[in-house]
Amino acid sequence: MKFSTLASSLLALAPFSAAAEIAKRATLTQVNNFGSNPSGVRMYIYVPDNLQAKPPILTAIHYCTGTANAFYTGTPYARLADQHGFIVIYPESPNDGGCWDVSSRATLTRDGGANSNSIANMVTYTISQYDADPDRVFVAGTSSGAMMTNVMAATYPDLFKAASAYAGVAAGCFFTGTVAGWNSSCANGQSIASQDAWAQTALNMYPGYTGSRPKMMIYHGSADATIHPPNFNETMKQWSGVFGYTYGQPQQTLPNTPAAPYTKYVYGPNLVGVYGTGVTHNIPVNGAADMEWFGITGGSTTPTPTSSAVPGGPTTSAPPTEPSGCAAAQWAQCGGNGYTGCKTCASPFKCNFVNDWYSQCL
């Protein structure tokens, strides 16, 4: 699989001593009967010994080639759960190679019967089983898990309050019409569309929904050779459009935040992008920042800049400007009920009907 070279490096995110420390405390446990599971996703859960009353829930979604246990030991979320008393759900992909289905029509549709549906049912089970707080339910993921994080935010916006996605793509970008298919155009950063088109792609995954949506924190690195850097821009376009911001015009640009070599782009309370110059696909999980973003800990993820904010987005390897003219690229949306974006496909692609709410340049 495309991410096979990443497994060993991603597992190195936590030292062996940290994994051993986790093992001495509560343990990762498989849950076999959490409700409808049409796509066969496996559920694992970590419930710390010092569980809060009405605890928060974090759904932590692994990368391609990964497992629930690898993400449990290789990220800081279980140790943070020990400190703060929240529950962590670790879904495990049933697909060959361990990638998530972020490419089928079913998974990109609410209650469509695919991987996204199964993960949502894990969350509702956990809320009921542990009397968890439905207003403090979060989702985070890396790589393929980040792609699924964006899909979960689009298909189940009423279920999650905040999300953190590391090195993923915009929801719908990986569409192939097949289960766990690989979309090279998207991965290579060649699926370029307008802010409105990307936003409508997300909105169409739960047609008619007008309620609140999870706030989004998007991480990416300029040296990512697996999920290429323009995907950061396309993802920021998508959520800018969903929340009514203007892509390319953040309210604050904060160099060296949270630390060098990262720059933080604050569009408003619902959208933040964090772009690492020279950072590869093996982007580290910033657990402390995620805890603040989710509201599990105090503090602010939007510190006052030391200099005037500079409008714009990252320019290294990921130009923030829109393509000239109205010509949607391959894989971009070009039609559907309620769609108001560009309906002309760039040559030689044609606008192909998929269903009543989604047509795509193919």
PDB file of C-alpha atoms in Angstrom, residues 14-135:
ATOM      1  CA  ALA A  14       5.962   7.559  21.373  1.00  0.00           C
ATOM      2  CA  PRO A  15       9.029   6.123  23.128  1.00  0.00           C
ATOM      3  CA  PHE A  16       8.987   2.530  24.358  1.00  0.00           C
ATOM      4  CA  SER A  17       8.939   3.794  27.925  1.00  0.00           C
ATOM      5  CA  ALA A  18       5.687   5.640  27.224  1.00  0.00           C
ATOM      6  CA  ALA A  19       4.100   2.498  25.806  1.00  0.00           C
ATOM      7  CA  ALA A  20       5.222   0.572  28.872  1.00  0.00           C
ATOM      8  CA  GLU A  21       3.752   3.255  31.122  1.00  0.00           C
ATOM      9  CA  ILE A  22       0.389   2.882  29.392  1.00  0.00           C
ATOM     10  CA  ALA A  23       0.494  -0.889  29.828  1.00  0.00           C
ATOM     11  CA  LYS A  24       0.730  -0.515  33.627  1.00  0.00           C
ATOM     12  CA  ARG A  25      -2.546   1.411  33.751  1.00  0.00           C
ATOM     13  CA  ALA A  26      -5.921   0.760  32.195  1.00  0.00           C
ATOM     14  CA  THR A  27      -5.789  -1.405  29.083  1.00  0.00           C
ATOM     15  CA  LEU A  28      -7.015  -1.162  25.534  1.00  0.00           C
ATOM     16  CA  THR A  29     -10.111  -3.339  25.223  1.00  0.00           C
ATOM     17  CA  GLN A  30     -11.996  -4.601  22.194  1.00  0.00           C
ATOM     18  CA  VAL A  31     -15.764  -4.055  22.042  1.00  0.00           C
ATOM     19  CA  ASN A  32     -17.542  -6.577  19.840  1.00  0.00           C
ATOM     20  CA  ASN A  33     -21.164  -5.473  20.053  1.00  0.00           C
ATOM     21  CA  PHE A  34     -21.483  -1.720  19.708  1.00  0.00           C
ATOM     22  CA  GLY A  35     -24.461  -1.685  17.358  1.00  0.00           C
ATOM     23  CA  SER A  36     -24.818  -1.843  13.613  1.00  0.00           C
ATOM     24  CA  ASN A  37     -21.463  -2.482  11.960  1.00  0.00           C
ATOM     25  CA  PRO A  38     -22.154  -3.067   8.273  1.00  0.00           C
ATOM     26  CA  SER A  39     -18.560  -2.638   7.140  1.00  0.00           C
ATOM     27  CA  GLY A  40     -16.864  -4.747   9.832  1.00  0.00           C
ATOM     28  CA  VAL A  41     -14.799  -2.020  11.515  1.00  0.00           C
ATOM     29  CA  ARG A  42     -13.257  -3.212  14.786  1.00  0.00           C
ATOM     30  CA  MET A  43     -13.772  -1.133  17.914  1.00  0.00           C
ATOM     31  CA  TYR A  44     -11.227  -0.732  20.704  1.00  0.00           C
ATOM     32  CA  ILE A  45     -11.685   1.543  23.690  1.00  0.00           C
ATOM     33  CA  TYR A  46      -9.478   3.002  26.393  1.00  0.00           C
ATOM     34  CA  VAL A  47     -11.254   3.954  29.623  1.00  0.00           C
ATOM     35  CA  PRO A  48      -8.864   5.431  32.212  1.00  0.00           C
ATOM     36  CA  ASP A  49      -9.134   4.493  35.877  1.00  0.00           C
ATOM     37  CA  ASN A  50      -9.877   8.094  36.884  1.00  0.00           C
ATOM     38  CA  LEU A  51     -12.795   8.595  34.498  1.00  0.00           C
ATOM     39  CA  GLN A  52     -14.605  11.908  34.817  1.00  0.00           C
ATOM     40  CA  ALA A  53     -18.311  12.089  35.520  1.00  0.00           C
ATOM     41  CA  LYS A  54     -20.010  12.700  32.150  1.00  0.00           C
ATOM     42  CA  PRO A  55     -16.637  12.146  30.440  1.00  0.00           C
ATOM     43  CA  PRO A  56     -15.558  13.574  27.092  1.00  0.00           C
ATOM     44  CA  ILE A  57     -14.868  11.161  24.220  1.00  0.00           C
ATOM     45  CA  LEU A  58     -12.061  11.316  21.667  1.00  0.00           C
ATOM     46  CA  THR A  59     -12.213   9.097  18.582  1.00  0.00           C
ATOM     47  CA  ALA A  60      -8.592   8.558  17.439  1.00  0.00           C
ATOM     48  CA  ILE A  61      -8.291   7.157  13.902  1.00  0.00           C
ATOM     49  CA  HIS A  62      -5.120   5.422  12.708  1.00  0.00           C
ATOM     50  CA  TYR A  63      -3.135   5.794   9.486  1.00  0.00           C
ATOM     51  CA  CYS A  64      -2.796   3.327   6.582  1.00  0.00           C
ATOM     52  CA  THR A  65      -0.963   0.141   7.628  1.00  0.00           C
ATOM     53  CA  GLY A  66      -1.897   1.024  11.197  1.00  0.00           C
ATOM     54  CA  THR A  67      -3.957  -0.670  13.866  1.00  0.00           C
ATOM     55  CA  ALA A  68      -5.887   0.477  16.903  1.00  0.00           C
ATOM     56  CA  ASN A  69      -3.046  -0.742  19.128  1.00  0.00           C
ATOM     57  CA  ALA A  70      -0.390   1.037  17.068  1.00  0.00           C
ATOM     58  CA  PHE A  71      -2.261   4.329  17.351  1.00  0.00           C
ATOM     59  CA  TYR A  72      -2.872   3.688  21.054  1.00  0.00           C
ATOM     60  CA  THR A  73       0.837   3.207  21.774  1.00  0.00           C
ATOM     61  CA  GLY A  74       2.179   5.636  19.173  1.00  0.00           C
ATOM     62  CA  THR A  75       0.181   8.762  20.036  1.00  0.00           C
ATOM     63  CA  PRO A  76      -0.190  10.636  23.339  1.00  0.00           C
ATOM     64  CA  TYR A  77      -3.971  10.368  23.594  1.00  0.00           C
ATOM     65  CA  ALA A  78      -4.144   7.463  26.089  1.00  0.00           C
ATOM     66  CA  ARG A  79      -1.645   9.145  28.429  1.00  0.00           C
ATOM     67  CA  LEU A  80      -3.635  12.359  28.149  1.00  0.00           C
ATOM     68  CA  ALA A  81      -6.790  10.400  28.933  1.00  0.00           C
ATOM     69  CA  ASP A  82      -5.104   9.186  32.130  1.00  0.00           C
ATOM     70  CA  GLN A  83      -4.397  12.802  33.067  1.00  0.00           C
ATOM     71  CA  HIS A  84      -7.763  14.282  32.180  1.00  0.00           C
ATOM     72  CA  GLY A  85     -10.237  11.433  32.591  1.00  0.00           C
ATOM     73  CA  PHE A  86     -11.700  11.158  29.086  1.00  0.00           C
ATOM     74  CA  ILE A  87     -12.441   8.068  26.962  1.00  0.00           C
ATOM     75  CA  VAL A  88     -10.565   7.253  23.758  1.00  0.00           C
ATOM     76  CA  ILE A  89     -12.155   5.162  21.010  1.00  0.00           C
ATOM     77  CA  TYR A  90      -9.659   3.548  18.639  1.00  0.00           C
ATOM     78  CA  PRO A  91     -11.407   2.219  15.504  1.00  0.00           C
ATOM     79  CA  GLU A  92      -9.488  -0.325  13.422  1.00  0.00           C
ATOM     80  CA  SER A  93      -9.892  -0.568   9.661  1.00  0.00           C
ATOM     81  CA  PRO A  94     -11.152  -3.870   8.219  1.00  0.00           C
ATOM     82  CA  ASN A  95      -9.701  -3.105   4.783  1.00  0.00           C
ATOM     83  CA  ASP A  96      -6.615  -4.671   3.191  1.00  0.00           C
ATOM     84  CA  GLY A  97      -3.587  -2.551   4.019  1.00  0.00           C
ATOM     85  CA  GLY A  98      -5.315  -0.876   6.944  1.00  0.00           C
ATOM     86  CA  CYS A  99      -6.479   2.186   4.992  1.00  0.00           C
ATOM     87  CA  TRP A 100      -9.888   3.690   5.672  1.00  0.00           C
ATOM     88  CA  ASP A 101     -12.681   3.788   3.152  1.00  0.00           C
ATOM     89  CA  VAL A 102     -12.818   7.486   2.365  1.00  0.00           C
ATOM     90  CA  SER A 103     -13.479   6.850  -1.319  1.00  0.00           C
ATOM     91  CA  SER A 104     -16.814   5.050  -1.702  1.00  0.00           C
ATOM     92  CA  ARG A 105     -20.144   6.772  -2.173  1.00  0.00           C
ATOM     93  CA  ALA A 106     -21.470   4.909   0.883  1.00  0.00           C
ATOM     94  CA  THR A 107     -18.814   6.202   3.285  1.00  0.00           C
ATOM     95  CA  LEU A 108     -19.305   9.757   1.988  1.00  0.00           C
ATOM     96  CA  THR A 109     -23.014   9.562   2.790  1.00  0.00           C
ATOM     97  CA  ARG A 110     -24.527   9.824   6.252  1.00  0.00           C
ATOM     98  CA  ASP A 111     -25.779   6.429   7.426  1.00  0.00           C
ATOM     99  CA  GLY A 112     -24.492   4.957   4.176  1.00  0.00           C
ATOM    100  CA  GLY A 113     -23.455   1.648   5.706  1.00  0.00           C
ATOM    101  CA  ALA A 114     -19.676   1.993   5.293  1.00  0.00           C
ATOM    102  CA  ASN A 115     -16.703   2.750   7.582  1.00  0.00           C
ATOM    103  CA  SER A 116     -17.914   6.217   8.582  1.00  0.00           C
ATOM    104  CA  ASN A 117     -21.278   4.750   9.639  1.00  0.00           C
ATOM    105  CA  SER A 118     -19.607   2.118  11.830  1.00  0.00           C
ATOM    106  CA  ILE A 119     -17.377   4.693  13.554  1.00  0.00           C
ATOM    107  CA  ALA A 120     -20.391   6.904  14.286  1.00  0.00           C
ATOM    108  CA  ASN A 121     -22.132   3.926  15.896  1.00  0.00           C
ATOM    109  CA  MET A 122     -19.091   3.366  18.128  1.00  0.00           C
ATOM    110  CA  VAL A 123     -19.470   6.923  19.382  1.00  0.00           C
ATOM    111  CA  THR A 124     -23.194   6.695  20.105  1.00  0.00           C
ATOM    112  CA  TYR A 125     -22.627   3.364  21.897  1.00  0.00           C
ATOM    113  CA  THR A 126     -19.928   4.911  24.093  1.00  0.00           C
ATOM    114  CA  ILE A 127     -22.045   7.941  24.965  1.00  0.00           C
ATOM    115  CA  SER A 128     -24.820   5.624  26.144  1.00  0.00           C
ATOM    116  CA  GLN A 129     -22.629   3.019  27.841  1.00  0.00           C
ATOM    117  CA  TYR A 130     -20.584   5.503  29.886  1.00  0.00           C
ATOM    118  CA  ASP A 131     -23.084   8.348  30.262  1.00  0.00           C
ATOM    119  CA  ALA A 132     -20.607  10.528  28.384  1.00  0.00           C
ATOM    120  CA  ASP A 133     -21.149  14.193  27.608  1.00  0.00           C
ATOM    121  CA  PRO A 134     -22.558  14.487  24.048  1.00  0.00           C
ATOM    122  CA  ASP A 135     -21.352  18.088  23.944  1.00  0.00           C
TER     123      ASP A 135
END
